[in-house]
Amino acid sequence: NAGVMQNPRHLVRRRGQEARLRCSPVKGHSHVYWYRQLPEEGLKFMVYLQKENIIDESGMPKERFSAEFPKEGPSILRIQQVVRGDSAAYFCASSPLDRVNGYTFGSGTRLTVV
Amino acid sequence: DQQVKQNSPSLSVQEGRISILNCDYTNSMFDYFLWYKKYPAEGPTFLISISSIKDKNEDGRFTVFLNKSAKHLSLHIVPSQPGDSAVYFCAASARTNAGKSTFGDGTTLTVKP
């Protein structure tokens, strides 16, 4: 399967714990994006990364959230000290350099904070 | 400040008829527009796109129209099929930040047999 792989598919965390969401892009894609979908809402941009660089993190909350895309391995979205409002579906997408054919999305990680 | 708006949360059409999904944008810097389709519990999948140098792009049953002066685009699906029932997202990007796409809130299309 050459698609974007996200894991885990479902993640349950208690308030105050850390959540780590992983994303392996399509092989050969140099760009990774994270989007969040809150219940009954659309996809909200969080962060855009290339290997070892954050290009645009304008949609990321200033505190508790961080993202990385290391030279080796998957991209990681990390949420520290989770709160109930962090419960959402988190989608990762990847693309090559050009934007003609849009993003390839993963199936998402559904985070539930209890 | 929502830069991409899909004002109709839902649309219901009969099988075989035309489905028209609408999208408006406010940012004049947007020059590339895309439509994605999303089924429950799955990620969105790319459907069709259009550059601002065109006003129409067609791919099989799907056609996207762009009206730059009105900052409006629409997706036409004809004929509609029950398998088209999904959430459709409009997205836009600007050449100055081509990596980032801004999405609308989506329109849920239901095609009735």
PDB file of C-alpha atoms in Angstrom:
ATOM      1  CA  ASN A   1       0.000   0.000   0.000  1.00  0.00           C
ATOM      2  CA  ALA A   2       1.612   3.213  -1.161  1.00  0.00           C
ATOM      3  CA  GLY A   3      -0.728   5.523   0.736  1.00  0.00           C
ATOM      4  CA  VAL A   4      -0.249   7.686   3.801  1.00  0.00           C
ATOM      5  CA  MET A   5      -0.129   5.550   6.915  1.00  0.00           C
ATOM      6  CA  GLN A   6      -1.331   6.970  10.198  1.00  0.00           C
ATOM      7  CA  ASN A   7      -1.223   5.229  13.522  1.00  0.00           C
ATOM      8  CA  PRO A   8      -2.838   4.614  15.784  1.00  0.00           C
ATOM      9  CA  ARG A   9      -6.322   4.782  14.216  1.00  0.00           C
ATOM     10  CA  HIS A  10      -7.878   5.372  17.627  1.00  0.00           C
ATOM     11  CA  LEU A  11      -6.217   6.799  20.701  1.00  0.00           C
ATOM     12  CA  VAL A  12      -7.749   7.299  24.133  1.00  0.00           C
ATOM     13  CA  ARG A  13      -5.947   9.474  26.632  1.00  0.00           C
ATOM     14  CA  ARG A  14      -6.834  10.775  30.089  1.00  0.00           C
ATOM     15  CA  ARG A  15      -6.655  14.488  30.706  1.00  0.00           C
ATOM     16  CA  GLY A  16      -3.073  15.529  31.366  1.00  0.00           C
ATOM     17  CA  GLN A  17      -1.460  12.687  29.439  1.00  0.00           C
ATOM     18  CA  GLU A  18       0.552  13.003  26.239  1.00  0.00           C
ATOM     19  CA  ALA A  19      -0.667  11.953  22.808  1.00  0.00           C
ATOM     20  CA  ARG A  20       1.696  11.000  19.983  1.00  0.00           C
ATOM     21  CA  LEU A  21       0.309  10.653  16.501  1.00  0.00           C
ATOM     22  CA  ARG A  22       2.433   9.155  13.738  1.00  0.00           C
ATOM     23  CA  CYS A  23       2.326   9.638  10.007  1.00  0.00           C
ATOM     24  CA  SER A  24       4.341   7.949   7.264  1.00  0.00           C
ATOM     25  CA  PRO A  25       3.941   9.836   3.978  1.00  0.00           C
ATOM     26  CA  VAL A  26       3.702   8.378   0.520  1.00  0.00           C
ATOM     27  CA  LYS A  27       7.153   7.250  -0.587  1.00  0.00           C
ATOM     28  CA  GLY A  28       8.775  10.070  -2.494  1.00  0.00           C
ATOM     29  CA  HIS A  29       6.545  12.798  -1.089  1.00  0.00           C
ATOM     30  CA  SER A  30       8.599  15.526   0.496  1.00  0.00           C
ATOM     31  CA  HIS A  31       5.809  17.497   2.160  1.00  0.00           C
ATOM     32  CA  VAL A  32       3.680  16.565   5.160  1.00  0.00           C
ATOM     33  CA  TYR A  33       0.646  18.393   6.513  1.00  0.00           C
ATOM     34  CA  TRP A  34      -1.439  17.941   9.626  1.00  0.00           C
ATOM     35  CA  TYR A  35      -5.099  18.913   9.790  1.00  0.00           C
ATOM     36  CA  ARG A  36      -7.603  18.648  12.623  1.00  0.00           C
ATOM     37  CA  GLN A  37     -11.313  18.034  12.288  1.00  0.00           C
ATOM     38  CA  LEU A  38     -13.399  18.820  15.334  1.00  0.00           C
ATOM     39  CA  PRO A  39     -16.867  17.246  15.571  1.00  0.00           C
ATOM     40  CA  GLU A  40     -19.291  18.825  13.090  1.00  0.00           C
ATOM     41  CA  GLU A  41     -16.570  21.050  11.637  1.00  0.00           C
ATOM     42  CA  GLY A  42     -14.295  21.131   8.617  1.00  0.00           C
ATOM     43  CA  LEU A  43     -10.596  20.467   8.258  1.00  0.00           C
ATOM     44  CA  LYS A  44      -8.442  23.060   9.982  1.00  0.00           C
ATOM     45  CA  PHE A  45      -4.821  23.491   8.968  1.00  0.00           C
ATOM     46  CA  MET A  46      -2.299  22.945  11.735  1.00  0.00           C
ATOM     47  CA  VAL A  47       1.216  22.608  10.342  1.00  0.00           C
ATOM     48  CA  TYR A  48       3.182  22.017   7.133  1.00  0.00           C
ATOM     49  CA  LEU A  49       6.583  20.327   7.230  1.00  0.00           C
ATOM     50  CA  GLN A  50       9.349  19.223   4.945  1.00  0.00           C
ATOM     51  CA  LYS A  51      12.127  16.910   6.079  1.00  0.00           C
ATOM     52  CA  GLU A  52      13.654  18.388   9.267  1.00  0.00           C
ATOM     53  CA  ASN A  53      11.918  21.749   8.685  1.00  0.00           C
ATOM     54  CA  ILE A  54       8.687  23.347   9.792  1.00  0.00           C
ATOM     55  CA  ILE A  55       7.493  25.481   6.887  1.00  0.00           C
ATOM     56  CA  ASP A  56       4.249  26.871   8.311  1.00  0.00           C
ATOM     57  CA  GLU A  57       2.846  26.260  11.782  1.00  0.00           C
ATOM     58  CA  SER A  58       0.364  29.102  11.779  1.00  0.00           C
ATOM     59  CA  GLY A  59      -2.538  26.774  12.604  1.00  0.00           C
ATOM     60  CA  MET A  60      -0.901  25.094  15.542  1.00  0.00           C
ATOM     61  CA  PRO A  61      -1.867  26.134  19.082  1.00  0.00           C
ATOM     62  CA  LYS A  62       1.081  27.920  20.659  1.00  0.00           C
ATOM     63  CA  GLU A  63       1.180  25.702  23.717  1.00  0.00           C
ATOM     64  CA  ARG A  64       1.189  21.932  24.217  1.00  0.00           C
ATOM     65  CA  PHE A  65       1.348  21.099  20.468  1.00  0.00           C
ATOM     66  CA  SER A  66       4.480  20.291  18.484  1.00  0.00           C
ATOM     67  CA  ALA A  67       5.288  18.558  15.222  1.00  0.00           C
ATOM     68  CA  GLU A  68       8.374  17.138  13.617  1.00  0.00           C
ATOM     69  CA  PHE A  69       9.356  15.381  10.416  1.00  0.00           C
ATOM     70  CA  PRO A  70      12.803  13.925  11.026  1.00  0.00           C
ATOM     71  CA  LYS A  71      15.281  12.897   8.372  1.00  0.00           C
ATOM     72  CA  GLU A  72      14.477   9.280   9.111  1.00  0.00           C
ATOM     73  CA  GLY A  73      11.151   7.957  10.266  1.00  0.00           C
ATOM     74  CA  PRO A  74       7.581   9.205  10.359  1.00  0.00           C
ATOM     75  CA  SER A  75       6.244  12.636  11.107  1.00  0.00           C
ATOM     76  CA  ILE A  76       5.049  12.987  14.698  1.00  0.00           C
ATOM     77  CA  LEU A  77       2.342  15.274  16.059  1.00  0.00           C
ATOM     78  CA  ARG A  78       2.700  15.543  19.806  1.00  0.00           C
ATOM     79  CA  ILE A  79       0.112  16.920  22.183  1.00  0.00           C
ATOM     80  CA  GLN A  80       1.194  17.371  25.760  1.00  0.00           C
ATOM     81  CA  GLN A  81      -1.160  17.542  28.743  1.00  0.00           C
ATOM     82  CA  VAL A  82      -4.228  16.785  26.657  1.00  0.00           C
ATOM     83  CA  VAL A  83      -7.574  18.376  27.493  1.00  0.00           C
ATOM     84  CA  ARG A  84     -11.097  17.337  26.458  1.00  0.00           C
ATOM     85  CA  GLY A  85     -11.122  19.997  23.749  1.00  0.00           C
ATOM     86  CA  ASP A  86      -8.297  18.180  21.978  1.00  0.00           C
ATOM     87  CA  SER A  87     -10.689  15.333  21.128  1.00  0.00           C
ATOM     88  CA  ALA A  88     -10.866  15.320  17.346  1.00  0.00           C
ATOM     89  CA  ALA A  89      -9.827  13.486  14.203  1.00  0.00           C
ATOM     90  CA  TYR A  90      -6.283  14.344  13.191  1.00  0.00           C
ATOM     91  CA  PHE A  91      -5.477  13.850   9.530  1.00  0.00           C
ATOM     92  CA  CYS A  92      -2.050  13.728   8.013  1.00  0.00           C
ATOM     93  CA  ALA A  93      -1.486  14.325   4.313  1.00  0.00           C
ATOM     94  CA  SER A  94       1.497  14.298   2.014  1.00  0.00           C
ATOM     95  CA  SER A  95       2.290  15.665  -1.407  1.00  0.00           C
ATOM     96  CA  PRO A  96       5.146  15.991  -3.850  1.00  0.00           C
ATOM     97  CA  LEU A  97       6.584  19.394  -4.648  1.00  0.00           C
ATOM     98  CA  ASP A  98       3.871  20.351  -7.137  1.00  0.00           C
ATOM     99  CA  ARG A  99       0.264  20.890  -6.069  1.00  0.00           C
ATOM    100  CA  VAL A 100      -1.485  19.740  -9.224  1.00  0.00           C
ATOM    101  CA  ASN A 101      -2.949  16.561  -7.799  1.00  0.00           C
ATOM    102  CA  GLY A 102      -3.598  17.762  -4.292  1.00  0.00           C
ATOM    103  CA  TYR A 103      -2.810  15.899  -1.138  1.00  0.00           C
ATOM    104  CA  THR A 104      -2.912  12.215  -0.321  1.00  0.00           C
ATOM    105  CA  PHE A 105      -4.569  11.863   3.060  1.00  0.00           C
ATOM    106  CA  GLY A 106      -4.245   9.154   5.640  1.00  0.00           C
ATOM    107  CA  SER A 107      -7.285   7.650   7.338  1.00  0.00           C
ATOM    108  CA  GLY A 108      -6.772   9.776  10.399  1.00  0.00           C
ATOM    109  CA  THR A 109      -6.239   9.253  14.117  1.00  0.00           C
ATOM    110  CA  ARG A 110      -9.289   9.712  16.278  1.00  0.00           C
ATOM    111  CA  LEU A 111      -8.187  11.086  19.619  1.00  0.00           C
ATOM    112  CA  THR A 112     -10.562  10.842  22.549  1.00  0.00           C
ATOM    113  CA  VAL A 113      -9.654  12.546  25.802  1.00  0.00           C
ATOM    114  CA  VAL A 114     -11.517  11.214  28.825  1.00  0.00           C
TER     115      VAL A 114
ATOM    116  CA  ASP B   1     -12.111  34.690   9.431  1.00  0.00           C
ATOM    117  CA  GLN B   2     -13.127  31.842   7.175  1.00  0.00           C
ATOM    118  CA  GLN B   3     -11.476  32.273   3.796  1.00  0.00           C
ATOM    119  CA  VAL B   4     -13.211  29.332   2.120  1.00  0.00           C
ATOM    120  CA  LYS B   5     -16.924  28.906   2.674  1.00  0.00           C
ATOM    121  CA  GLN B   6     -19.351  26.195   1.742  1.00  0.00           C
ATOM    122  CA  ASN B   7     -22.669  27.665   2.711  1.00  0.00           C
ATOM    123  CA  SER B   8     -24.775  24.563   2.200  1.00  0.00           C
ATOM    124  CA  PRO B   9     -24.099  21.965   4.908  1.00  0.00           C
ATOM    125  CA  SER B  10     -26.124  19.374   3.027  1.00  0.00           C
ATOM    126  CA  LEU B  11     -27.623  18.565  -0.365  1.00  0.00           C
ATOM    127  CA  SER B  12     -29.963  15.802  -1.406  1.00  0.00           C
ATOM    128  CA  VAL B  13     -30.531  14.793  -5.046  1.00  0.00           C
ATOM    129  CA  GLN B  14     -32.157  11.956  -6.925  1.00  0.00           C
ATOM    130  CA  GLU B  15     -30.027   9.370  -8.681  1.00  0.00           C
ATOM    131  CA  GLY B  16     -29.389  10.342 -12.295  1.00  0.00           C
ATOM    132  CA  ARG B  17     -29.878  14.061 -11.674  1.00  0.00           C
ATOM    133  CA  ILE B  18     -27.206  16.753 -11.438  1.00  0.00           C
ATOM    134  CA  SER B  19     -25.551  17.616  -8.116  1.00  0.00           C
ATOM    135  CA  ILE B  20     -24.176  21.147  -7.792  1.00  0.00           C
ATOM    136  CA  LEU B  21     -21.944  21.944  -4.839  1.00  0.00           C
ATOM    137  CA  ASN B  22     -20.892  25.524  -4.264  1.00  0.00           C
ATOM    138  CA  CYS B  23     -17.893  27.200  -2.683  1.00  0.00           C
ATOM    139  CA  ASP B  24     -16.958  30.848  -2.120  1.00  0.00           C
ATOM    140  CA  TYR B  25     -13.601  32.293  -1.172  1.00  0.00           C
ATOM    141  CA  THR B  26     -12.415  35.687   0.033  1.00  0.00           C
ATOM    142  CA  ASN B  27      -8.628  35.620  -0.389  1.00  0.00           C
ATOM    143  CA  SER B  28      -7.605  37.143  -3.732  1.00  0.00           C
ATOM    144  CA  MET B  29      -4.244  35.394  -3.499  1.00  0.00           C
ATOM    145  CA  PHE B  30      -5.832  31.976  -3.975  1.00  0.00           C
ATOM    146  CA  ASP B  31      -5.009  30.698  -7.434  1.00  0.00           C
ATOM    147  CA  TYR B  32      -5.510  26.957  -7.212  1.00  0.00           C
ATOM    148  CA  PHE B  33      -8.675  25.193  -6.139  1.00  0.00           C
ATOM    149  CA  LEU B  34      -9.418  21.594  -5.342  1.00  0.00           C
ATOM    150  CA  TRP B  35     -12.331  19.367  -4.420  1.00  0.00           C
ATOM    151  CA  TYR B  36     -12.019  16.405  -2.104  1.00  0.00           C
ATOM    152  CA  LYS B  37     -14.499  13.675  -1.268  1.00  0.00           C
ATOM    153  CA  LYS B  38     -14.685  12.058   2.153  1.00  0.00           C
ATOM    154  CA  TYR B  39     -16.459   8.931   3.343  1.00  0.00           C
ATOM    155  CA  PRO B  40     -17.057   8.316   7.071  1.00  0.00           C
ATOM    156  CA  ALA B  41     -14.041   7.028   8.998  1.00  0.00           C
ATOM    157  CA  GLU B  42     -11.744   7.658   6.042  1.00  0.00           C
ATOM    158  CA  GLY B  43      -9.461  10.476   5.001  1.00  0.00           C
ATOM    159  CA  PRO B  44     -10.447  12.822   2.180  1.00  0.00           C
ATOM    160  CA  THR B  45      -9.516  11.793  -1.346  1.00  0.00           C
ATOM    161  CA  PHE B  46      -8.610  14.224  -4.104  1.00  0.00           C
ATOM    162  CA  LEU B  47     -11.288  14.547  -6.767  1.00  0.00           C
ATOM    163  CA  ILE B  48     -10.567  17.368  -9.197  1.00  0.00           C
ATOM    164  CA  SER B  49      -8.740  20.687  -9.324  1.00  0.00           C
ATOM    165  CA  ILE B  50      -8.653  23.906 -11.303  1.00  0.00           C
ATOM    166  CA  SER B  51      -6.088  26.619 -11.784  1.00  0.00           C
ATOM    167  CA  SER B  52      -7.120  30.277 -11.832  1.00  0.00           C
ATOM    168  CA  ILE B  53      -6.011  30.537 -15.463  1.00  0.00           C
ATOM    169  CA  LYS B  54      -8.978  28.337 -16.405  1.00  0.00           C
ATOM    170  CA  ASP B  55     -12.691  28.656 -15.825  1.00  0.00           C
ATOM    171  CA  LYS B  56     -13.622  25.017 -16.309  1.00  0.00           C
ATOM    172  CA  ASN B  57     -12.082  21.608 -15.811  1.00  0.00           C
ATOM    173  CA  GLU B  58     -13.810  18.352 -16.585  1.00  0.00           C
ATOM    174  CA  ASP B  59     -13.061  14.775 -15.572  1.00  0.00           C
ATOM    175  CA  GLY B  60     -15.691  12.221 -16.451  1.00  0.00           C
ATOM    176  CA  ARG B  61     -18.871  12.936 -14.491  1.00  0.00           C
ATOM    177  CA  PHE B  62     -17.185  15.723 -12.534  1.00  0.00           C
ATOM    178  CA  THR B  63     -16.792  19.306 -13.727  1.00  0.00           C
ATOM    179  CA  VAL B  64     -15.485  22.245 -11.732  1.00  0.00           C
ATOM    180  CA  PHE B  65     -16.339  25.807 -12.740  1.00  0.00           C
ATOM    181  CA  LEU B  66     -14.449  28.859 -11.521  1.00  0.00           C
ATOM    182  CA  ASN B  67     -15.772  32.420 -11.541  1.00  0.00           C
ATOM    183  CA  LYS B  68     -12.842  34.565 -10.428  1.00  0.00           C
ATOM    184  CA  SER B  69     -14.700  37.859 -10.454  1.00  0.00           C
ATOM    185  CA  ALA B  70     -17.297  36.423  -8.081  1.00  0.00           C
ATOM    186  CA  LYS B  71     -14.713  34.410  -6.134  1.00  0.00           C
ATOM    187  CA  HIS B  72     -16.941  31.406  -6.568  1.00  0.00           C
ATOM    188  CA  LEU B  73     -16.470  27.848  -7.701  1.00  0.00           C
ATOM    189  CA  SER B  74     -18.826  24.956  -8.119  1.00  0.00           C
ATOM    190  CA  LEU B  75     -18.595  21.221  -8.590  1.00  0.00           C
ATOM    191  CA  HIS B  76     -21.085  19.555 -10.903  1.00  0.00           C
ATOM    192  CA  ILE B  77     -21.681  15.837 -10.772  1.00  0.00           C
ATOM    193  CA  VAL B  78     -23.762  14.410 -13.565  1.00  0.00           C
ATOM    194  CA  PRO B  79     -25.332  11.941 -13.503  1.00  0.00           C
ATOM    195  CA  SER B  80     -25.297  11.543  -9.732  1.00  0.00           C
ATOM    196  CA  GLN B  81     -24.972   8.026  -8.340  1.00  0.00           C
ATOM    197  CA  PRO B  82     -25.692   6.645  -4.851  1.00  0.00           C
ATOM    198  CA  GLY B  83     -21.950   5.953  -4.444  1.00  0.00           C
ATOM    199  CA  ASP B  84     -21.351   9.696  -4.709  1.00  0.00           C
ATOM    200  CA  SER B  85     -22.963  10.145  -1.298  1.00  0.00           C
ATOM    201  CA  ALA B  86     -20.173  11.609   0.843  1.00  0.00           C
ATOM    202  CA  VAL B  87     -18.896  14.861   2.297  1.00  0.00           C
ATOM    203  CA  TYR B  88     -17.334  17.156  -0.302  1.00  0.00           C
ATOM    204  CA  PHE B  89     -14.688  19.666   0.703  1.00  0.00           C
ATOM    205  CA  CYS B  90     -13.595  22.644  -1.315  1.00  0.00           C
ATOM    206  CA  ALA B  91      -9.975  23.758  -0.794  1.00  0.00           C
ATOM    207  CA  ALA B  92      -7.828  26.626  -2.043  1.00  0.00           C
ATOM    208  CA  SER B  93      -4.153  27.499  -2.079  1.00  0.00           C
ATOM    209  CA  ALA B  94      -2.002  30.468  -3.035  1.00  0.00           C
ATOM    210  CA  ARG B  95       1.197  30.358  -5.084  1.00  0.00           C
ATOM    211  CA  THR B  96       2.969  32.283  -2.326  1.00  0.00           C
ATOM    212  CA  ASN B  97       2.316  29.381   0.066  1.00  0.00           C
ATOM    213  CA  ALA B  98       1.560  26.563  -2.310  1.00  0.00           C
ATOM    214  CA  GLY B  99       1.987  23.880   0.300  1.00  0.00           C
ATOM    215  CA  LYS B 100      -0.890  25.018   2.446  1.00  0.00           C
ATOM    216  CA  SER B 101      -4.491  24.416   1.468  1.00  0.00           C
ATOM    217  CA  THR B 102      -7.394  26.088   3.228  1.00  0.00           C
ATOM    218  CA  PHE B 103     -10.526  23.956   3.430  1.00  0.00           C
ATOM    219  CA  GLY B 104     -14.205  24.758   3.653  1.00  0.00           C
ATOM    220  CA  ASP B 105     -16.438  23.062   6.212  1.00  0.00           C
ATOM    221  CA  GLY B 106     -17.820  20.609   3.684  1.00  0.00           C
ATOM    222  CA  THR B 107     -21.175  19.758   2.126  1.00  0.00           C
ATOM    223  CA  THR B 108     -22.798  16.396   2.775  1.00  0.00           C
ATOM    224  CA  LEU B 109     -24.241  15.051  -0.466  1.00  0.00           C
ATOM    225  CA  THR B 110     -26.906  12.355  -0.366  1.00  0.00           C
ATOM    226  CA  VAL B 111     -27.895  10.735  -3.638  1.00  0.00           C
ATOM    227  CA  LYS B 112     -31.177   8.851  -3.323  1.00  0.00           C
ATOM    228  CA  PRO B 113     -31.812   5.772  -5.464  1.00  0.00           C
TER     229      PRO B 113
END
